[in-house]
Amino acid sequence: MTSYAINPEDGKLTYINKIALDGGKNPVFITADKTNRYLLVAALQGGAVYVIRREENGALGEVVSVWRFPGKTDETISHAHQCIWDQEKNYLFVPQQGRVIGYAGVSVLKFNPENGTFIETDYFRAREYSEPRHMAIHPNNQYCYLVNEKDNTVTWFFFDQNSGKIEPQQIIPVLPETYTGEGQSSAVLVDKSGKWVIESTRIHESLSIFRINPLTGYLTRVETMKVPGLTPRFITFNDDGDRLFVANEDSDTIIQYAFDNITGSLTQLQPVIATESPVCILFKSL
């Protein structure tokens, strides 16, 4: 893991320090706790979430705790692909892909900001080989949406903030009913208005848009549209929530869309941004 300082004048980065994660091969997702004293990292090939102390100057400190996700044998793991907070940053959701040697599922971990440790409040065992990948949390902090990479579906859960439990309510396909080819779902978002879920799928190279029923949380797929580019691995909104950005890993481009939260429609904007193998996008106001 490497830390950089951001120059507030021009956004340029300056190296601070680097630390190693013992057994933490292939870190794929990082987030900070609500005190900003800890960084939490999901390591895909390490099968764990690492809690790293953050120093006041932004440097990475010591690893204070590790939560591991075992596989089907003592020597295997369950491939944690994300660690995302509920809206209050009290609970951490960790989708695990399983990948044959491990278990496909989602863990809910309650975080203790006093010492950087966890207590597991719930675990959901997903369908075998569905490979849960990423989640998105609704602004109401009750609806959670999980994208499953290999069976190309979204699962929505009701989340009880008091108990830390999740209860599955619906599994819905992301691809058209007439499509018989391959696909690999990659990312999922809930827009700021709480009206829409947007999902990206590789191989099919598409975005799917779902309307959220405000009373029940249930999804209705309203459109699946092709993305100009290859391998839309990552999607995100800007801070205002009126622009969607799609990172096309294998065509080396970022596509911009105007997003209408009344109709859920996406309109492509120019320019197409050329950059090498984009896999993640973050925004920082200067």
XYZ file of C-alpha atoms in Angstrom:
286
model
C 0.000 0.000 0.000
C 1.301 3.460 -0.923
C 0.317 6.885 0.426
C 0.500 10.216 -1.435
C -0.211 13.819 -0.480
C -2.483 15.867 -2.777
C -1.385 19.384 -3.691
C -4.540 21.515 -3.160
C -3.403 23.998 -5.831
C -3.035 21.658 -8.789
C -4.040 18.162 -7.624
C -0.571 16.690 -8.156
C 0.622 13.843 -5.936
C 3.689 13.617 -3.702
C 4.863 10.262 -2.354
C 4.698 9.838 1.442
C 5.357 6.195 2.290
C 4.661 2.555 1.534
C 3.866 -0.477 3.689
C 3.554 -4.202 3.021
C 0.478 -6.237 3.915
C 1.540 -9.629 5.226
C -0.362 -12.098 3.062
C -2.411 -9.269 1.563
C -1.935 -10.137 -2.089
C -3.907 -8.138 -4.662
C -5.499 -5.299 -2.648
C -8.565 -4.265 -4.667
C -10.585 -1.812 -2.555
C -9.813 0.825 0.077
C -11.949 3.031 2.321
C -11.538 5.164 5.454
C -13.515 4.882 8.675
C -15.620 7.796 9.947
C -12.881 8.988 12.320
C -10.365 9.037 9.427
C -7.925 7.267 11.758
C -8.063 3.947 9.925
C -7.915 2.719 6.341
C -9.609 -0.558 5.499
C -8.371 -2.623 2.559
C -9.917 -5.684 0.898
C -7.241 -8.060 -0.425
C -8.683 -10.332 -3.116
C -5.956 -12.985 -3.241
C -5.277 -12.540 0.465
C -8.876 -13.326 1.374
C -8.987 -10.686 4.098
C -9.738 -7.122 5.163
C -6.791 -5.229 6.670
C -7.189 -2.307 9.068
C -4.299 0.180 8.788
C -3.667 3.032 11.163
C -3.542 6.405 9.389
C -0.994 8.908 10.716
C -1.795 12.619 11.052
C 0.490 13.505 8.127
C -1.305 11.017 5.875
C 1.342 8.316 6.157
C 0.334 4.673 6.431
C 0.973 3.293 9.905
C 0.820 -0.206 11.315
C -1.718 -2.900 10.515
C -3.831 -3.050 13.676
C -6.141 -5.945 12.761
C -6.941 -8.435 9.996
C -10.268 -10.164 9.358
C -9.857 -13.290 7.229
C -12.402 -15.120 5.096
C -11.512 -18.837 4.982
C -12.226 -21.105 2.042
C -13.357 -24.707 1.828
C -10.087 -26.053 3.248
C -7.536 -24.769 5.736
C -5.306 -23.684 2.846
C -7.881 -21.759 0.809
C -9.661 -18.391 0.950
C -12.947 -16.825 -0.150
C -11.649 -13.825 -2.161
C -12.912 -10.561 -0.654
C -13.526 -8.142 -3.545
C -14.809 -5.024 -1.774
C -15.296 -3.458 1.667
C -18.012 -0.798 1.692
C -19.661 1.062 4.562
C -23.287 1.531 5.395
C -24.314 5.207 5.260
C -23.478 5.759 8.947
C -20.082 4.027 8.659
C -20.861 1.665 11.509
C -21.000 -1.560 9.487
C -18.740 -2.857 6.735
C -20.133 -5.048 3.936
C -17.614 -7.447 2.378
C -18.650 -9.411 -0.753
C -16.617 -12.596 -1.252
C -16.437 -14.292 -4.622
C -15.533 -17.792 -3.499
C -14.059 -18.791 -6.860
C -14.522 -22.605 -6.521
C -12.046 -22.981 -3.622
C -13.957 -20.628 -1.327
C -17.470 -19.606 -0.379
C -19.557 -17.056 -2.264
C -21.193 -14.690 0.199
C -21.388 -11.373 2.011
C -20.150 -10.654 5.538
C -21.471 -7.769 7.632
C -18.862 -6.557 10.124
C -19.468 -4.037 12.902
C -16.415 -1.819 13.281
C -15.004 -0.603 16.587
C -13.226 2.735 15.935
C -11.628 2.630 19.374
C -9.287 -0.230 18.515
C -9.829 -0.970 14.809
C -11.424 -4.400 15.260
C -14.587 -6.111 13.984
C -17.485 -8.225 15.169
C -19.413 -10.167 12.504
C -23.140 -9.428 12.788
C -24.320 -11.416 9.778
C -23.224 -13.627 6.907
C -25.167 -14.341 3.717
C -24.240 -17.445 1.713
C -24.798 -16.679 -1.968
C -25.562 -19.102 -4.747
C -22.609 -21.338 -5.578
C -20.335 -19.789 -8.232
C -22.409 -16.597 -8.485
C -19.307 -14.692 -7.278
C -20.613 -11.651 -5.350
C -18.415 -8.732 -6.372
C -19.585 -5.250 -5.313
C -22.380 -3.644 -3.296
C -24.065 -0.240 -3.234
C -25.994 1.199 -0.296
C -29.172 3.249 -0.734
C -29.290 6.740 0.863
C -31.990 5.467 3.246
C -29.414 2.976 4.632
C -31.979 0.174 4.431
C -31.678 -1.052 0.845
C -28.439 -2.749 -0.254
C -27.736 -3.908 -3.806
C -25.177 -6.623 -4.604
C -23.868 -7.376 -8.089
C -22.949 -11.009 -8.807
C -20.185 -11.292 -11.381
C -20.630 -14.748 -12.865
C -24.414 -15.178 -12.940
C -24.994 -11.556 -14.008
C -27.590 -10.636 -11.421
C -28.287 -8.012 -8.779
C -29.462 -9.118 -5.338
C -31.204 -6.587 -3.142
C -31.211 -6.886 0.644
C -33.056 -5.185 3.457
C -30.530 -3.989 6.058
C -31.449 -3.638 9.742
C -29.210 -0.914 11.161
C -29.944 -1.947 14.738
C -28.980 -5.598 14.445
C -26.554 -5.459 11.517
C -28.537 -8.176 9.706
C -29.306 -8.379 5.983
C -32.240 -10.209 4.423
C -32.361 -10.983 0.658
C -35.518 -9.765 -1.086
C -34.954 -10.097 -4.839
C -32.527 -11.453 -7.437
C -32.886 -9.834 -10.866
C -30.931 -10.462 -14.122
C -28.919 -7.581 -15.558
C -28.864 -8.767 -19.183
C -31.663 -8.914 -21.779
C -33.807 -12.055 -21.702
C -32.899 -12.880 -25.309
C -29.127 -12.642 -24.758
C -27.472 -16.079 -24.636
C -23.797 -15.089 -24.621
C -21.298 -14.503 -21.842
C -21.114 -11.620 -19.400
C -19.259 -10.573 -16.265
C -21.005 -8.050 -14.055
C -18.509 -5.626 -12.573
C -19.894 -2.589 -10.721
C -23.094 -1.270 -9.168
C -24.223 2.186 -7.993
C -27.247 3.812 -6.387
C -27.758 7.410 -7.527
C -27.986 10.276 -5.001
C -31.750 10.602 -5.411
C -32.221 6.972 -4.403
C -34.395 6.324 -7.457
C -31.997 4.349 -9.653
C -29.467 1.518 -9.657
C -26.879 1.408 -12.439
C -24.782 -1.688 -13.178
C -21.964 -2.386 -15.642
C -21.223 -5.678 -17.404
C -18.029 -6.710 -19.160
C -17.948 -8.928 -22.274
C -21.509 -7.782 -23.033
C -20.018 -4.243 -22.715
C -23.134 -2.632 -21.319
C -24.840 -0.574 -18.628
C -28.140 -1.663 -17.104
C -30.484 0.853 -15.472
C -32.987 -0.207 -12.807
C -35.815 1.782 -11.251
C -36.092 1.453 -7.452
C -39.563 1.165 -5.962
C -39.353 3.771 -3.163
C -41.754 1.854 -0.909
C -40.405 -1.666 -1.310
C -36.858 -1.318 -2.687
C -37.635 -3.757 -5.499
C -35.927 -3.238 -8.848
C -37.338 -3.047 -12.363
C -34.858 -3.076 -15.228
C -35.787 -0.270 -17.619
C -32.862 -0.347 -20.055
C -29.655 -2.122 -20.990
C -27.452 -0.018 -23.250
C -24.176 -0.742 -24.975
C -21.028 1.117 -23.888
C -18.611 2.389 -26.564
C -15.489 0.582 -25.443
C -14.194 -2.643 -23.970
C -14.449 -3.960 -20.408
C -16.395 -1.360 -18.386
C -14.815 -2.476 -15.116
C -15.681 0.587 -13.022
C -18.421 3.231 -12.906
C -18.932 6.234 -10.651
C -20.882 9.472 -10.340
C -19.342 12.900 -9.897
C -19.972 14.658 -6.573
C -23.143 16.346 -7.869
C -24.549 13.057 -9.129
C -25.419 14.399 -12.588
C -22.490 12.831 -14.470
C -21.636 9.145 -14.792
C -18.111 8.041 -15.676
C -17.326 4.603 -17.115
C -13.766 3.220 -17.027
C -13.143 0.928 -20.021
C -10.143 -1.117 -18.932
C -9.296 -2.807 -22.236
C -10.000 0.061 -24.653
C -8.066 2.609 -22.542
C -10.915 5.121 -22.346
C -13.226 6.875 -19.895
C -16.740 7.599 -21.183
C -18.824 10.451 -19.734
C -22.616 10.531 -19.540
C -25.111 13.152 -18.414
C -27.504 11.500 -15.960
C -31.158 12.525 -15.567
C -32.413 11.360 -12.175
C -36.026 12.006 -13.189
C -36.058 9.604 -16.139
C -32.930 7.565 -15.380
C -31.600 8.278 -18.872
C -27.913 8.509 -19.798
C -26.661 10.765 -22.617
C -23.073 10.382 -23.775
C -20.914 13.500 -23.575
C -17.671 14.443 -25.253
C -14.765 14.130 -25.128
C -13.890 10.475 -24.700
C -10.949 10.543 -22.300
C -7.929 8.484 -23.367
C -5.927 6.928 -20.526
C -4.110 3.646 -20.027
C -6.147 0.765 -18.580
C -8.471 2.716 -16.225
C -9.856 0.614 -13.356
C -10.913 3.203 -10.746
C -11.896 6.901 -10.620
C -12.016 9.203 -7.583
C -13.024 12.864 -7.335
C -11.376 15.451 -5.093
C -12.637 19.035 -4.853
C -9.764 21.546 -4.855
